[in-house]
Structures are given as structure tokens and as C-alpha cells.
Amino acid sequence: MKTIFHTALLLVAACSLAACGGDKNAQEYNTVTLSKGSLSTTVTATGTIEPINQVSVGAQVSGIISKIYVDYNSEVKSGQLLAQIDTSLMAAELRSSEASLASAKAEYENQEKNFARQKSLWEKKLISDTEYESAKYNYDRALSSYNKSQADIVKARKNLGYCYIYSTVDGVVMSRAVEEGQTVASSFNTPELFIIANDLRKMRVIADVDEAEIGEVKEGQRAVFTVDAFPNDTFEGEVTQVRINPTTESNVVTYEGWVDA
């Protein structure tokens, strides 16, 4: 019995060695230690990238653009002069307002003195009530005209100042919508002259997420994205907002997801 047992054992060993050493197509296995991990769900979307903070600079008065001092990609500082509207018309309006103010002031001072005299006489019963009321009416009217002239000159000075277009933030000029010699009209709305990006180091991706996957997107989630200009680079960001207003285009419903990077 022992001999048979040993013989069988040797045969098994020999067969195993032959299988391992002789078959070149034999599979190899690697073993690893078990560990805990996490599973993630990926939502893919496309969208546009834009600065988080961009400011539109417009004109508050109408006129002809006489000078432009910046162009696309110009770095600007807050308070820097960007463009100038022809000031001749606004300067003329200011001079007219100054003349009206001087005339209204003279009339007011004259009526003030006259009313003081008439009031004194009326208190002494030397003039009628009608004369007193007429003097008071003229005084009140002169005062109202004087106050209006003061307001008009403030407006005229402001309008003259609005001919100079200044940057309201530090940043980079992203868009310039006017040329020298072009007329801008602010009758109904403020025309947009420049768009300035405050800080191009802080960008926002507005991604169009399909309605079937929008439920997986939450604020605070990590996001990675690529841009066509840098196909070999991957950028990281965080979901800051999921807008609930859907957009339908070609029967495809999408929602906007905002990612700050």
C-alpha cells in the first residue's frame, strides 16, 4: 500500500511540473490584499467657461465717441479712463445752466427784499392783503426757480462728467463694442461699451446637464473638466449651483450646473 501511495504521489508531482513548465500559454495570476474603497458615479456634460465676475461698462449720456484709450485684452485699474464722449454739447449745457442759475439767483434776492418790505408794511396795515399776497407769491415763485436752477446745474455737471467713461473694477477688457467716431444713444437704455473681467484666475463653467442625470448633481460636489484650448490639461472645480429652470432644445431638456474653478 505504501508503494502504491508513493508512486501515485510522484506521478501527480510530475504531471504538475510538466503542466507548469511545458505549456507556454498557461495563465498567470496575481494576488492582492483586500481593502475598502469607494465607488463614484460620473455625469458628463458640455458647457461654456466664463469669468465669475465680469462687469459691463456703459454710457449714461448720448454723443459721439471722440477717443478710446483701451482695446481687447488691455489690463485696466479701477478708475482708469477707458473712453471719452465729445464734451462740446454737455459743456454748452453747463454754461447755459450757469447763466440760468445766476439769473434765478438775482431774481430771488430781489423778490426776497421786496417781500420783506411788503411784509413790514402789511404788518403795519399800510398795504392791502392783496398786495402782500402778490409779493409773497412772487417771492415763492422766485425761490422755486432758484432751487430748480441749482438742481439743473448739478445735473449739467454730472452729464459733463459722464462724457468720461471710467473702469469700475480692476481687470482685463474682454469686449469693446464701440469705435472712435461712433455715436452712442442712451435714450432708452444704457449702451454697453466694454465688458471687463475682474479676475481671470477665477472662472466658472456653465454646463448643460441632461435631465436624466441632473438628479446626481449636488452643490459642493467635485468636478473636473477640460477645455479645447488646453486638451492635455485637466482642471478641477466645485459645483456651486444647480439651476432648476430647464432649457429645451431639439426636444432635449437640460439644466444648468455652475462649477467654480
PDB file of C-alpha atoms in Angstrom:
ATOM      1  CA  MET A   1       0.000   0.000   0.000  1.00  0.00           C
ATOM      2  CA  LYS A   2       2.805   2.368   0.782  1.00  0.00           C
ATOM      3  CA  THR A   3       4.462   1.765  -2.524  1.00  0.00           C
ATOM      4  CA  ILE A   4       1.309   2.466  -4.480  1.00  0.00           C
ATOM      5  CA  PHE A   5       0.741   5.662  -2.489  1.00  0.00           C
ATOM      6  CA  HIS A   6       4.221   6.985  -3.127  1.00  0.00           C
ATOM      7  CA  THR A   7       4.023   6.077  -6.782  1.00  0.00           C
ATOM      8  CA  ALA A   8       0.760   7.972  -7.210  1.00  0.00           C
ATOM      9  CA  LEU A   9       2.210  10.984  -5.423  1.00  0.00           C
ATOM     10  CA  LEU A  10       5.213  11.076  -7.685  1.00  0.00           C
ATOM     11  CA  LEU A  11       3.042  10.838 -10.772  1.00  0.00           C
ATOM     12  CA  VAL A  12       0.915  13.781  -9.648  1.00  0.00           C
ATOM     13  CA  ALA A  13       4.001  15.871  -8.968  1.00  0.00           C
ATOM     14  CA  ALA A  14       5.455  15.001 -12.316  1.00  0.00           C
ATOM     15  CA  CYS A  15       2.263  15.944 -14.120  1.00  0.00           C
ATOM     16  CA  SER A  16       2.124  19.281 -12.307  1.00  0.00           C
ATOM     17  CA  LEU A  17       5.680  20.112 -13.242  1.00  0.00           C
ATOM     18  CA  ALA A  18       5.013  19.242 -16.836  1.00  0.00           C
ATOM     19  CA  ALA A  19       1.924  21.461 -16.961  1.00  0.00           C
ATOM     20  CA  CYS A  20       3.733  24.458 -15.460  1.00  0.00           C
ATOM     21  CA  GLY A  21       6.940  24.214 -17.381  1.00  0.00           C
ATOM     22  CA  GLY A  22       5.869  22.891 -20.690  1.00  0.00           C
ATOM     23  CA  ASP A  23       2.758  24.924 -21.642  1.00  0.00           C
ATOM     24  CA  LYS A  24       3.720  28.417 -22.822  1.00  0.00           C
ATOM     25  CA  ASN A  25       0.050  29.524 -22.957  1.00  0.00           C
ATOM     26  CA  ALA A  26      -0.600  28.867 -19.281  1.00  0.00           C
ATOM     27  CA  GLN A  27      -2.338  31.786 -17.441  1.00  0.00           C
ATOM     28  CA  GLU A  28      -0.637  33.695 -14.652  1.00  0.00           C
ATOM     29  CA  TYR A  29      -2.473  35.060 -11.633  1.00  0.00           C
ATOM     30  CA  ASN A  30      -1.635  37.946  -9.318  1.00  0.00           C
ATOM     31  CA  THR A  31      -2.947  38.252  -5.812  1.00  0.00           C
ATOM     32  CA  VAL A  32      -3.588  41.479  -3.865  1.00  0.00           C
ATOM     33  CA  THR A  33      -4.665  42.305  -0.343  1.00  0.00           C
ATOM     34  CA  LEU A  34      -8.345  43.153   0.064  1.00  0.00           C
ATOM     35  CA  SER A  35      -9.105  46.758   1.097  1.00  0.00           C
ATOM     36  CA  LYS A  36     -12.104  49.053   1.336  1.00  0.00           C
ATOM     37  CA  GLY A  37     -12.712  51.697  -1.363  1.00  0.00           C
ATOM     38  CA  SER A  38     -15.388  53.985  -2.727  1.00  0.00           C
ATOM     39  CA  LEU A  39     -17.472  53.941  -5.877  1.00  0.00           C
ATOM     40  CA  SER A  40     -18.247  57.084  -7.847  1.00  0.00           C
ATOM     41  CA  THR A  41     -20.851  57.975 -10.447  1.00  0.00           C
ATOM     42  CA  THR A  42     -19.703  60.177 -13.307  1.00  0.00           C
ATOM     43  CA  VAL A  43     -22.000  62.690 -15.001  1.00  0.00           C
ATOM     44  CA  THR A  44     -20.697  64.045 -18.305  1.00  0.00           C
ATOM     45  CA  ALA A  45     -21.818  67.411 -19.683  1.00  0.00           C
ATOM     46  CA  THR A  46     -20.654  70.172 -22.005  1.00  0.00           C
ATOM     47  CA  GLY A  47     -20.865  73.889 -21.495  1.00  0.00           C
ATOM     48  CA  THR A  48     -19.134  77.251 -21.662  1.00  0.00           C
ATOM     49  CA  ILE A  49     -16.450  78.792 -19.490  1.00  0.00           C
ATOM     50  CA  GLU A  50     -16.541  82.425 -18.431  1.00  0.00           C
ATOM     51  CA  PRO A  51     -15.190  84.699 -15.683  1.00  0.00           C
ATOM     52  CA  ILE A  52     -17.018  84.517 -12.357  1.00  0.00           C
ATOM     53  CA  ASN A  53     -17.130  88.296 -12.070  1.00  0.00           C
ATOM     54  CA  GLN A  54     -17.437  90.400 -15.206  1.00  0.00           C
ATOM     55  CA  VAL A  55     -18.684  93.984 -15.351  1.00  0.00           C
ATOM     56  CA  SER A  56     -20.425  95.773 -18.192  1.00  0.00           C
ATOM     57  CA  VAL A  57     -19.353  99.405 -18.603  1.00  0.00           C
ATOM     58  CA  GLY A  58     -21.770 101.660 -20.463  1.00  0.00           C
ATOM     59  CA  ALA A  59     -22.523 105.289 -21.285  1.00  0.00           C
ATOM     60  CA  GLN A  60     -25.094 107.369 -19.407  1.00  0.00           C
ATOM     61  CA  VAL A  61     -25.208 110.198 -21.943  1.00  0.00           C
ATOM     62  CA  SER A  62     -25.556 110.290 -25.715  1.00  0.00           C
ATOM     63  CA  GLY A  63     -22.881 111.576 -28.035  1.00  0.00           C
ATOM     64  CA  ILE A  64     -20.002 110.757 -30.364  1.00  0.00           C
ATOM     65  CA  ILE A  65     -17.088 108.690 -29.101  1.00  0.00           C
ATOM     66  CA  SER A  66     -14.140 111.052 -29.546  1.00  0.00           C
ATOM     67  CA  LYS A  67     -11.395 108.894 -28.012  1.00  0.00           C
ATOM     68  CA  ILE A  68     -10.831 105.277 -26.953  1.00  0.00           C
ATOM     69  CA  TYR A  69      -7.887 104.522 -24.690  1.00  0.00           C
ATOM     70  CA  VAL A  70      -8.065 100.705 -24.332  1.00  0.00           C
ATOM     71  CA  ASP A  71      -8.532  97.662 -26.535  1.00  0.00           C
ATOM     72  CA  TYR A  72      -9.182  93.928 -26.220  1.00  0.00           C
ATOM     73  CA  ASN A  73      -7.039  92.234 -23.523  1.00  0.00           C
ATOM     74  CA  SER A  74      -5.975  95.575 -22.024  1.00  0.00           C
ATOM     75  CA  GLU A  75      -5.311  95.361 -18.286  1.00  0.00           C
ATOM     76  CA  VAL A  76      -7.127  98.183 -16.513  1.00  0.00           C
ATOM     77  CA  LYS A  77      -7.405  99.544 -12.994  1.00  0.00           C
ATOM     78  CA  SER A  78     -10.464 100.821 -11.190  1.00  0.00           C
ATOM     79  CA  GLY A  79     -10.950 104.499 -12.073  1.00  0.00           C
ATOM     80  CA  GLN A  80      -8.878 104.282 -15.270  1.00  0.00           C
ATOM     81  CA  LEU A  81     -10.174 106.311 -18.238  1.00  0.00           C
ATOM     82  CA  LEU A  82     -11.432 103.956 -20.962  1.00  0.00           C
ATOM     83  CA  ALA A  83     -13.078 106.270 -23.481  1.00  0.00           C
ATOM     84  CA  GLN A  84     -14.366 109.796 -23.944  1.00  0.00           C
ATOM     85  CA  ILE A  85     -17.554 111.189 -25.481  1.00  0.00           C
ATOM     86  CA  ASP A  86     -17.443 114.558 -27.230  1.00  0.00           C
ATOM     87  CA  THR A  87     -17.925 117.164 -24.484  1.00  0.00           C
ATOM     88  CA  SER A  88     -18.877 120.218 -26.553  1.00  0.00           C
ATOM     89  CA  LEU A  89     -22.652 119.754 -26.198  1.00  0.00           C
ATOM     90  CA  MET A  90     -22.545 118.974 -22.479  1.00  0.00           C
ATOM     91  CA  ALA A  91     -20.161 121.866 -21.838  1.00  0.00           C
ATOM     92  CA  ALA A  92     -22.610 124.232 -23.602  1.00  0.00           C
ATOM     93  CA  GLU A  93     -25.477 122.911 -21.480  1.00  0.00           C
ATOM     94  CA  LEU A  94     -23.406 123.547 -18.364  1.00  0.00           C
ATOM     95  CA  ARG A  95     -22.721 127.148 -19.378  1.00  0.00           C
ATOM     96  CA  SER A  96     -26.436 127.649 -20.085  1.00  0.00           C
ATOM     97  CA  SER A  97     -27.296 126.236 -16.655  1.00  0.00           C
ATOM     98  CA  GLU A  98     -24.774 128.511 -15.001  1.00  0.00           C
ATOM     99  CA  ALA A  99     -26.331 131.557 -16.710  1.00  0.00           C
ATOM    100  CA  SER A 100     -29.833 130.457 -15.683  1.00  0.00           C
ATOM    101  CA  LEU A 101     -28.673 129.999 -12.125  1.00  0.00           C
ATOM    102  CA  ALA A 102     -27.184 133.482 -11.992  1.00  0.00           C
ATOM    103  CA  SER A 103     -30.420 134.995 -13.352  1.00  0.00           C
ATOM    104  CA  ALA A 104     -32.584 132.984 -10.960  1.00  0.00           C
ATOM    105  CA  LYS A 105     -30.407 133.962  -8.020  1.00  0.00           C
ATOM    106  CA  ALA A 106     -30.673 137.664  -8.860  1.00  0.00           C
ATOM    107  CA  GLU A 107     -34.455 137.431  -9.202  1.00  0.00           C
ATOM    108  CA  TYR A 108     -34.739 135.513  -5.939  1.00  0.00           C
ATOM    109  CA  GLU A 109     -32.676 138.056  -3.998  1.00  0.00           C
ATOM    110  CA  ASN A 110     -34.728 140.920  -5.458  1.00  0.00           C
ATOM    111  CA  GLN A 111     -38.053 139.264  -4.605  1.00  0.00           C
ATOM    112  CA  GLU A 112     -36.773 138.389  -1.138  1.00  0.00           C
ATOM    113  CA  LYS A 113     -36.038 142.035  -0.381  1.00  0.00           C
ATOM    114  CA  ASN A 114     -39.326 143.170  -1.869  1.00  0.00           C
ATOM    115  CA  PHE A 115     -41.277 140.622   0.136  1.00  0.00           C
ATOM    116  CA  ALA A 116     -39.541 141.726   3.341  1.00  0.00           C
ATOM    117  CA  ARG A 117     -40.565 145.355   2.685  1.00  0.00           C
ATOM    118  CA  GLN A 118     -44.121 144.429   1.775  1.00  0.00           C
ATOM    119  CA  LYS A 119     -44.468 142.227   4.819  1.00  0.00           C
ATOM    120  CA  SER A 120     -43.319 145.041   7.089  1.00  0.00           C
ATOM    121  CA  LEU A 121     -45.851 147.428   5.534  1.00  0.00           C
ATOM    122  CA  TRP A 122     -48.615 144.830   5.719  1.00  0.00           C
ATOM    123  CA  GLU A 123     -47.964 144.231   9.423  1.00  0.00           C
ATOM    124  CA  LYS A 124     -48.404 147.989   9.936  1.00  0.00           C
ATOM    125  CA  LYS A 125     -51.658 147.900   7.986  1.00  0.00           C
ATOM    126  CA  LEU A 126     -50.208 150.221   5.325  1.00  0.00           C
ATOM    127  CA  ILE A 127     -50.920 147.918   2.352  1.00  0.00           C
ATOM    128  CA  SER A 128     -53.776 145.648   1.466  1.00  0.00           C
ATOM    129  CA  ASP A 129     -53.829 141.877   1.817  1.00  0.00           C
ATOM    130  CA  THR A 130     -53.848 141.562  -1.964  1.00  0.00           C
ATOM    131  CA  GLU A 131     -50.552 143.452  -2.287  1.00  0.00           C
ATOM    132  CA  TYR A 132     -48.991 141.349   0.460  1.00  0.00           C
ATOM    133  CA  GLU A 133     -50.161 138.081  -1.103  1.00  0.00           C
ATOM    134  CA  SER A 134     -48.850 139.160  -4.511  1.00  0.00           C
ATOM    135  CA  ALA A 135     -45.437 139.914  -3.039  1.00  0.00           C
ATOM    136  CA  LYS A 136     -45.364 136.555  -1.260  1.00  0.00           C
ATOM    137  CA  TYR A 137     -46.383 134.766  -4.476  1.00  0.00           C
ATOM    138  CA  ASN A 138     -43.575 136.409  -6.430  1.00  0.00           C
ATOM    139  CA  TYR A 139     -41.096 135.549  -3.687  1.00  0.00           C
ATOM    140  CA  ASP A 140     -42.164 131.883  -3.549  1.00  0.00           C
ATOM    141  CA  ARG A 141     -42.001 131.627  -7.330  1.00  0.00           C
ATOM    142  CA  ALA A 142     -38.511 133.153  -7.435  1.00  0.00           C
ATOM    143  CA  LEU A 143     -37.353 130.757  -4.702  1.00  0.00           C
ATOM    144  CA  SER A 144     -38.699 127.761  -6.606  1.00  0.00           C
ATOM    145  CA  SER A 145     -36.979 128.886  -9.817  1.00  0.00           C
ATOM    146  CA  TYR A 146     -33.717 129.408  -7.946  1.00  0.00           C
ATOM    147  CA  ASN A 147     -33.873 125.914  -6.428  1.00  0.00           C
ATOM    148  CA  LYS A 148     -34.610 124.396  -9.842  1.00  0.00           C
ATOM    149  CA  SER A 149     -31.640 126.215 -11.382  1.00  0.00           C
ATOM    150  CA  GLN A 150     -29.391 124.813  -8.656  1.00  0.00           C
ATOM    151  CA  ALA A 151     -30.623 121.291  -9.447  1.00  0.00           C
ATOM    152  CA  ASP A 152     -30.185 121.870 -13.195  1.00  0.00           C
ATOM    153  CA  ILE A 153     -26.563 122.893 -12.790  1.00  0.00           C
ATOM    154  CA  VAL A 154     -25.822 119.796 -10.717  1.00  0.00           C
ATOM    155  CA  LYS A 155     -27.341 117.678 -13.489  1.00  0.00           C
ATOM    156  CA  ALA A 156     -25.363 119.515 -16.174  1.00  0.00           C
ATOM    157  CA  ARG A 157     -22.104 118.993 -14.309  1.00  0.00           C
ATOM    158  CA  LYS A 158     -22.892 115.305 -13.847  1.00  0.00           C
ATOM    159  CA  ASN A 159     -23.694 114.875 -17.541  1.00  0.00           C
ATOM    160  CA  LEU A 160     -20.414 116.543 -18.470  1.00  0.00           C
ATOM    161  CA  GLY A 161     -18.618 114.134 -16.150  1.00  0.00           C
ATOM    162  CA  TYR A 162     -20.428 111.183 -17.737  1.00  0.00           C
ATOM    163  CA  CYS A 163     -18.667 112.001 -21.008  1.00  0.00           C
ATOM    164  CA  TYR A 164     -15.603 110.368 -19.478  1.00  0.00           C
ATOM    165  CA  ILE A 165     -16.006 106.562 -19.267  1.00  0.00           C
ATOM    166  CA  TYR A 166     -14.038 105.023 -16.395  1.00  0.00           C
ATOM    167  CA  SER A 167     -13.439 101.426 -15.369  1.00  0.00           C
ATOM    168  CA  THR A 168     -15.270 100.425 -12.199  1.00  0.00           C
ATOM    169  CA  VAL A 169     -13.051  97.406 -11.379  1.00  0.00           C
ATOM    170  CA  ASP A 170      -9.535  96.084 -11.825  1.00  0.00           C
ATOM    171  CA  GLY A 171      -9.433  93.544 -14.623  1.00  0.00           C
ATOM    172  CA  VAL A 172      -8.975  92.744 -18.301  1.00  0.00           C
ATOM    173  CA  VAL A 173     -11.032  94.122 -21.191  1.00  0.00           C
ATOM    174  CA  MET A 174     -12.933  91.156 -22.671  1.00  0.00           C
ATOM    175  CA  SER A 175     -15.068  93.074 -25.164  1.00  0.00           C
ATOM    176  CA  ARG A 176     -15.082  96.504 -26.833  1.00  0.00           C
ATOM    177  CA  ALA A 177     -18.293  97.372 -28.674  1.00  0.00           C
ATOM    178  CA  VAL A 178     -17.522 100.873 -29.997  1.00  0.00           C
ATOM    179  CA  GLU A 179     -15.105 102.656 -32.301  1.00  0.00           C
ATOM    180  CA  GLU A 180     -13.926 106.255 -32.369  1.00  0.00           C
ATOM    181  CA  GLY A 181     -16.432 108.423 -34.235  1.00  0.00           C
ATOM    182  CA  GLN A 182     -19.347 106.124 -33.396  1.00  0.00           C
ATOM    183  CA  THR A 183     -22.490 107.653 -31.906  1.00  0.00           C
ATOM    184  CA  VAL A 184     -23.939 106.143 -28.732  1.00  0.00           C
ATOM    185  CA  ALA A 185     -27.541 106.820 -27.706  1.00  0.00           C
ATOM    186  CA  SER A 186     -28.720 106.339 -24.128  1.00  0.00           C
ATOM    187  CA  SER A 187     -32.313 107.476 -24.624  1.00  0.00           C
ATOM    188  CA  PHE A 188     -33.954 104.166 -23.699  1.00  0.00           C
ATOM    189  CA  ASN A 189     -31.183 102.043 -22.169  1.00  0.00           C
ATOM    190  CA  THR A 190     -27.526 102.256 -21.291  1.00  0.00           C
ATOM    191  CA  PRO A 191     -25.414 101.157 -24.276  1.00  0.00           C
ATOM    192  CA  GLU A 192     -22.746  98.585 -23.444  1.00  0.00           C
ATOM    193  CA  LEU A 193     -19.291  99.842 -24.397  1.00  0.00           C
ATOM    194  CA  PHE A 194     -16.903  97.457 -22.635  1.00  0.00           C
ATOM    195  CA  ILE A 195     -17.008  94.171 -20.723  1.00  0.00           C
ATOM    196  CA  ILE A 196     -14.284  93.817 -18.099  1.00  0.00           C
ATOM    197  CA  ALA A 197     -13.395  90.528 -16.410  1.00  0.00           C
ATOM    198  CA  ASN A 198     -12.441  91.218 -12.827  1.00  0.00           C
ATOM    199  CA  ASP A 199     -10.112  88.208 -12.264  1.00  0.00           C
ATOM    200  CA  LEU A 200      -9.346  85.614 -14.934  1.00  0.00           C
ATOM    201  CA  ARG A 201      -7.821  83.322 -12.301  1.00  0.00           C
ATOM    202  CA  LYS A 202     -11.364  82.625 -11.117  1.00  0.00           C
ATOM    203  CA  MET A 203     -13.538  81.096 -13.802  1.00  0.00           C
ATOM    204  CA  ARG A 204     -16.973  79.500 -13.998  1.00  0.00           C
ATOM    205  CA  VAL A 205     -18.184  76.620 -16.143  1.00  0.00           C
ATOM    206  CA  ILE A 206     -21.875  76.675 -17.050  1.00  0.00           C
ATOM    207  CA  ALA A 207     -22.592  73.069 -18.005  1.00  0.00           C
ATOM    208  CA  ASP A 208     -25.779  71.791 -19.651  1.00  0.00           C
ATOM    209  CA  VAL A 209     -26.699  68.611 -17.775  1.00  0.00           C
ATOM    210  CA  ASP A 210     -29.220  66.168 -19.215  1.00  0.00           C
ATOM    211  CA  GLU A 211     -32.486  65.838 -17.273  1.00  0.00           C
ATOM    212  CA  ALA A 212     -31.839  62.113 -16.777  1.00  0.00           C
ATOM    213  CA  GLU A 213     -28.644  62.876 -14.829  1.00  0.00           C
ATOM    214  CA  ILE A 214     -29.360  66.202 -13.141  1.00  0.00           C
ATOM    215  CA  GLY A 215     -30.556  64.353 -10.021  1.00  0.00           C
ATOM    216  CA  GLU A 216     -26.990  63.123  -9.460  1.00  0.00           C
ATOM    217  CA  VAL A 217     -25.551  66.655  -9.380  1.00  0.00           C
ATOM    218  CA  LYS A 218     -25.405  68.376  -5.980  1.00  0.00           C
ATOM    219  CA  GLU A 219     -23.847  71.574  -4.683  1.00  0.00           C
ATOM    220  CA  GLY A 220     -20.397  71.046  -3.213  1.00  0.00           C
ATOM    221  CA  GLN A 221     -19.503  68.101  -5.449  1.00  0.00           C
ATOM    222  CA  ARG A 222     -16.059  67.916  -7.024  1.00  0.00           C
ATOM    223  CA  ALA A 223     -15.905  68.412 -10.779  1.00  0.00           C
ATOM    224  CA  VAL A 224     -13.154  68.031 -13.368  1.00  0.00           C
ATOM    225  CA  PHE A 225     -13.249  69.495 -16.850  1.00  0.00           C
ATOM    226  CA  THR A 226     -11.159  70.116 -19.940  1.00  0.00           C
ATOM    227  CA  VAL A 227     -11.184  72.955 -22.435  1.00  0.00           C
ATOM    228  CA  ASP A 228     -10.450  72.836 -26.142  1.00  0.00           C
ATOM    229  CA  ALA A 229      -7.626  75.368 -25.834  1.00  0.00           C
ATOM    230  CA  PHE A 230      -5.676  73.051 -23.479  1.00  0.00           C
ATOM    231  CA  PRO A 231      -6.657  69.488 -24.460  1.00  0.00           C
ATOM    232  CA  ASN A 232      -3.887  67.862 -22.390  1.00  0.00           C
ATOM    233  CA  ASP A 233      -4.739  69.658 -19.130  1.00  0.00           C
ATOM    234  CA  THR A 234      -7.433  68.772 -16.615  1.00  0.00           C
ATOM    235  CA  PHE A 235      -8.916  71.452 -14.369  1.00  0.00           C
ATOM    236  CA  GLU A 236     -10.745  70.985 -11.078  1.00  0.00           C
ATOM    237  CA  GLY A 237     -13.674  72.862  -9.617  1.00  0.00           C
ATOM    238  CA  GLU A 238     -16.679  72.640  -7.333  1.00  0.00           C
ATOM    239  CA  VAL A 239     -20.383  72.644  -8.112  1.00  0.00           C
ATOM    240  CA  THR A 240     -21.733  75.890  -6.646  1.00  0.00           C
ATOM    241  CA  GLN A 241     -25.244  75.979  -8.089  1.00  0.00           C
ATOM    242  CA  VAL A 242     -27.784  73.771  -9.840  1.00  0.00           C
ATOM    243  CA  ARG A 243     -30.460  75.838 -11.561  1.00  0.00           C
ATOM    244  CA  ILE A 244     -33.938  74.375 -11.637  1.00  0.00           C
ATOM    245  CA  ASN A 245     -35.128  76.198 -14.761  1.00  0.00           C
ATOM    246  CA  PRO A 246     -34.965  73.717 -17.657  1.00  0.00           C
ATOM    247  CA  THR A 247     -33.986  74.555 -21.229  1.00  0.00           C
ATOM    248  CA  THR A 248     -35.435  72.614 -24.158  1.00  0.00           C
ATOM    249  CA  GLU A 249     -33.647  72.472 -27.487  1.00  0.00           C
ATOM    250  CA  SER A 250     -34.425  69.935 -30.229  1.00  0.00           C
ATOM    251  CA  ASN A 251     -36.633  68.055 -27.731  1.00  0.00           C
ATOM    252  CA  VAL A 252     -33.633  67.661 -25.365  1.00  0.00           C
ATOM    253  CA  VAL A 253     -34.185  69.004 -21.842  1.00  0.00           C
ATOM    254  CA  THR A 254     -31.134  70.213 -19.934  1.00  0.00           C
ATOM    255  CA  TYR A 255     -30.436  72.019 -16.672  1.00  0.00           C
ATOM    256  CA  GLU A 256     -27.593  74.394 -15.874  1.00  0.00           C
ATOM    257  CA  GLY A 257     -24.925  73.321 -13.403  1.00  0.00           C
ATOM    258  CA  TRP A 258     -22.441  76.009 -12.320  1.00  0.00           C
ATOM    259  CA  VAL A 259     -18.891  74.982 -11.475  1.00  0.00           C
ATOM    260  CA  ASP A 260     -16.446  77.488  -9.980  1.00  0.00           C
ATOM    261  CA  ALA A 261     -12.777  76.807 -10.696  1.00  0.00           C
TER     262      ALA A 261
END
